[in-house]
Amino acid sequence: MSNELVERIRGRRMPGQRARREREAAARRQRAERAGHWERRFVTDDRTRFQEEAEALRHQGFADEDIRIDMLCGRLTHPTTYVLSVFVADPDPDQGGGSGRA
């Protein structure tokens, strides 16, 4: 392959990549602005059961941005483990979510 062709290929981006990157960056910024934490909901080594649980979370009203999927890759002695977590927003102290008494 000629150097000129390689340089042209490197300079190209796949269509839609910019929009996807910007959308993902905006979602990360929005999540970073919210106070909260990730709460582990489900752990398994059964891929089918994992997919069912992920779908159940979506049906419960969790947005895709609020569901985190971790896949801990196994080796010969350990199976691959799937972990589902959801983002839980901390109560807003201005809305009376605190436990203080008047």
C-alpha positions as YAML, in Angstrom:
chain: A
units: angstrom
residues:
- id: 1
  name: MET
  ca: [0.00, 0.00, 0.00]
- id: 2
  name: SER
  ca: [1.38, 3.41, -0.87]
- id: 3
  name: ASN
  ca: [2.06, 5.98, 1.84]
- id: 4
  name: GLU
  ca: [-0.38, 8.38, 0.22]
- id: 5
  name: LEU
  ca: [-3.20, 5.84, 0.43]
- id: 6
  name: VAL
  ca: [-2.37, 5.02, 4.05]
- id: 7
  name: GLU
  ca: [-2.46, 8.71, 4.97]
- id: 8
  name: ARG
  ca: [-5.84, 9.17, 3.27]
- id: 9
  name: ILE
  ca: [-7.28, 6.18, 5.11]
- id: 10
  name: ARG
  ca: [-5.96, 7.43, 8.47]
- id: 11
  name: GLY
  ca: [-7.48, 10.86, 7.90]
- id: 12
  name: ARG
  ca: [-10.96, 9.48, 7.30]
- id: 13
  name: ARG
  ca: [-13.49, 8.85, 9.97]
- id: 14
  name: MET
  ca: [-16.45, 6.59, 9.74]
- id: 15
  name: PRO
  ca: [-19.75, 8.39, 9.08]
- id: 16
  name: GLY
  ca: [-21.65, 9.15, 12.26]
- id: 17
  name: GLN
  ca: [-18.66, 8.78, 14.56]
- id: 18
  name: ARG
  ca: [-18.52, 12.45, 15.51]
- id: 19
  name: ALA
  ca: [-22.19, 12.54, 16.45]
- id: 20
  name: ARG
  ca: [-21.85, 9.36, 18.51]
- id: 21
  name: ARG
  ca: [-18.73, 10.65, 20.32]
- id: 22
  name: GLU
  ca: [-20.40, 13.99, 21.07]
- id: 23
  name: ARG
  ca: [-23.58, 12.27, 22.30]
- id: 24
  name: GLU
  ca: [-21.57, 9.98, 24.61]
- id: 25
  name: ALA
  ca: [-19.49, 12.91, 25.90]
- id: 26
  name: ALA
  ca: [-22.66, 14.91, 26.64]
- id: 27
  name: ALA
  ca: [-24.12, 11.95, 28.55]
- id: 28
  name: ARG
  ca: [-20.89, 11.62, 30.59]
- id: 29
  name: ARG
  ca: [-20.94, 15.36, 31.40]
- id: 30
  name: GLN
  ca: [-24.60, 15.21, 32.41]
- id: 31
  name: ARG
  ca: [-23.98, 12.22, 34.68]
- id: 32
  name: ALA
  ca: [-20.94, 13.93, 36.21]
- id: 33
  name: GLU
  ca: [-23.08, 16.97, 37.08]
- id: 34
  name: ARG
  ca: [-25.59, 14.84, 38.97]
- id: 35
  name: ALA
  ca: [-24.70, 13.69, 42.44]
- id: 36
  name: GLY
  ca: [-25.14, 9.98, 42.86]
- id: 37
  name: HIS
  ca: [-23.53, 6.58, 42.83]
- id: 38
  name: TRP
  ca: [-23.62, 3.27, 40.97]
- id: 39
  name: GLU
  ca: [-25.54, 0.54, 42.76]
- id: 40
  name: ARG
  ca: [-24.88, -3.08, 41.84]
- id: 41
  name: ARG
  ca: [-28.15, -4.85, 40.98]
- id: 42
  name: PHE
  ca: [-27.22, -8.22, 39.47]
- id: 43
  name: VAL
  ca: [-24.16, -10.49, 39.08]
- id: 44
  name: THR
  ca: [-24.07, -13.75, 37.14]
- id: 45
  name: ASP
  ca: [-21.95, -15.91, 34.87]
- id: 46
  name: ASP
  ca: [-24.99, -16.89, 32.75]
- id: 47
  name: ARG
  ca: [-25.14, -14.64, 29.68]
- id: 48
  name: THR
  ca: [-28.80, -15.41, 28.93]
- id: 49
  name: ARG
  ca: [-29.92, -14.59, 32.47]
- id: 50
  name: PHE
  ca: [-27.82, -11.42, 32.34]
- id: 51
  name: GLN
  ca: [-29.55, -10.26, 29.14]
- id: 52
  name: GLU
  ca: [-32.97, -10.95, 30.68]
- id: 53
  name: GLU
  ca: [-32.09, -8.87, 33.75]
- id: 54
  name: ALA
  ca: [-30.78, -5.99, 31.60]
- id: 55
  name: GLU
  ca: [-34.04, -5.98, 29.65]
- id: 56
  name: ALA
  ca: [-36.03, -6.07, 32.90]
- id: 57
  name: LEU
  ca: [-34.19, -2.96, 34.14]
- id: 58
  name: ARG
  ca: [-35.12, -1.13, 30.93]
- id: 59
  name: HIS
  ca: [-38.76, -2.12, 31.41]
- id: 60
  name: GLN
  ca: [-38.61, -0.78, 34.98]
- id: 61
  name: GLY
  ca: [-37.92, 2.66, 33.49]
- id: 62
  name: PHE
  ca: [-34.14, 2.96, 33.73]
- id: 63
  name: ALA
  ca: [-32.61, 4.88, 30.84]
- id: 64
  name: ASP
  ca: [-29.77, 3.23, 28.92]
- id: 65
  name: GLU
  ca: [-27.41, 5.93, 30.24]
- id: 66
  name: ASP
  ca: [-28.26, 4.93, 33.80]
- id: 67
  name: ILE
  ca: [-27.43, 1.24, 33.31]
- id: 68
  name: ARG
  ca: [-23.80, 0.18, 33.53]
- id: 69
  name: ILE
  ca: [-22.72, -3.20, 32.20]
- id: 70
  name: ASP
  ca: [-19.41, -4.66, 33.32]
- id: 71
  name: MET
  ca: [-18.07, -7.86, 31.82]
- id: 72
  name: LEU
  ca: [-15.26, -9.35, 33.86]
- id: 73
  name: CYS
  ca: [-13.46, -11.58, 31.39]
- id: 74
  name: GLY
  ca: [-12.67, -15.00, 32.74]
- id: 75
  name: ARG
  ca: [-9.83, -17.31, 31.91]
- id: 76
  name: LEU
  ca: [-9.48, -21.06, 31.99]
- id: 77
  name: THR
  ca: [-10.10, -21.34, 35.72]
- id: 78
  name: HIS
  ca: [-12.70, -18.55, 36.14]
- id: 79
  name: PRO
  ca: [-15.89, -18.05, 34.10]
- id: 80
  name: THR
  ca: [-16.77, -14.69, 32.57]
- id: 81
  name: THR
  ca: [-18.86, -12.69, 35.03]
- id: 82
  name: TYR
  ca: [-21.49, -10.12, 34.07]
- id: 83
  name: VAL
  ca: [-22.36, -7.25, 36.43]
- id: 84
  name: LEU
  ca: [-25.36, -4.91, 36.07]
- id: 85
  name: SER
  ca: [-25.33, -1.62, 37.97]
- id: 86
  name: VAL
  ca: [-27.73, 1.33, 37.92]
- id: 87
  name: PHE
  ca: [-27.03, 4.99, 38.62]
- id: 88
  name: VAL
  ca: [-28.87, 6.15, 41.73]
- id: 89
  name: ALA
  ca: [-29.12, 9.90, 42.20]
- id: 90
  name: ASP
  ca: [-28.47, 11.20, 45.68]
- id: 91
  name: PRO
  ca: [-31.44, 12.99, 47.26]
- id: 92
  name: ASP
  ca: [-31.42, 16.72, 46.65]
- id: 93
  name: PRO
  ca: [-30.95, 18.47, 50.03]
- id: 94
  name: ASP
  ca: [-32.95, 21.46, 48.72]
- id: 95
  name: GLN
  ca: [-35.98, 19.21, 48.13]
- id: 96
  name: GLY
  ca: [-36.15, 18.01, 51.71]
- id: 97
  name: GLY
  ca: [-34.47, 14.68, 51.00]
- id: 98
  name: GLY
  ca: [-32.36, 14.94, 54.15]
- id: 99
  name: SER
  ca: [-33.10, 13.14, 57.38]
- id: 100
  name: GLY
  ca: [-32.82, 16.20, 59.60]
- id: 101
  name: ARG
  ca: [-35.73, 17.15, 61.82]
- id: 102
  name: ALA
  ca: [-37.27, 20.58, 62.12]
...
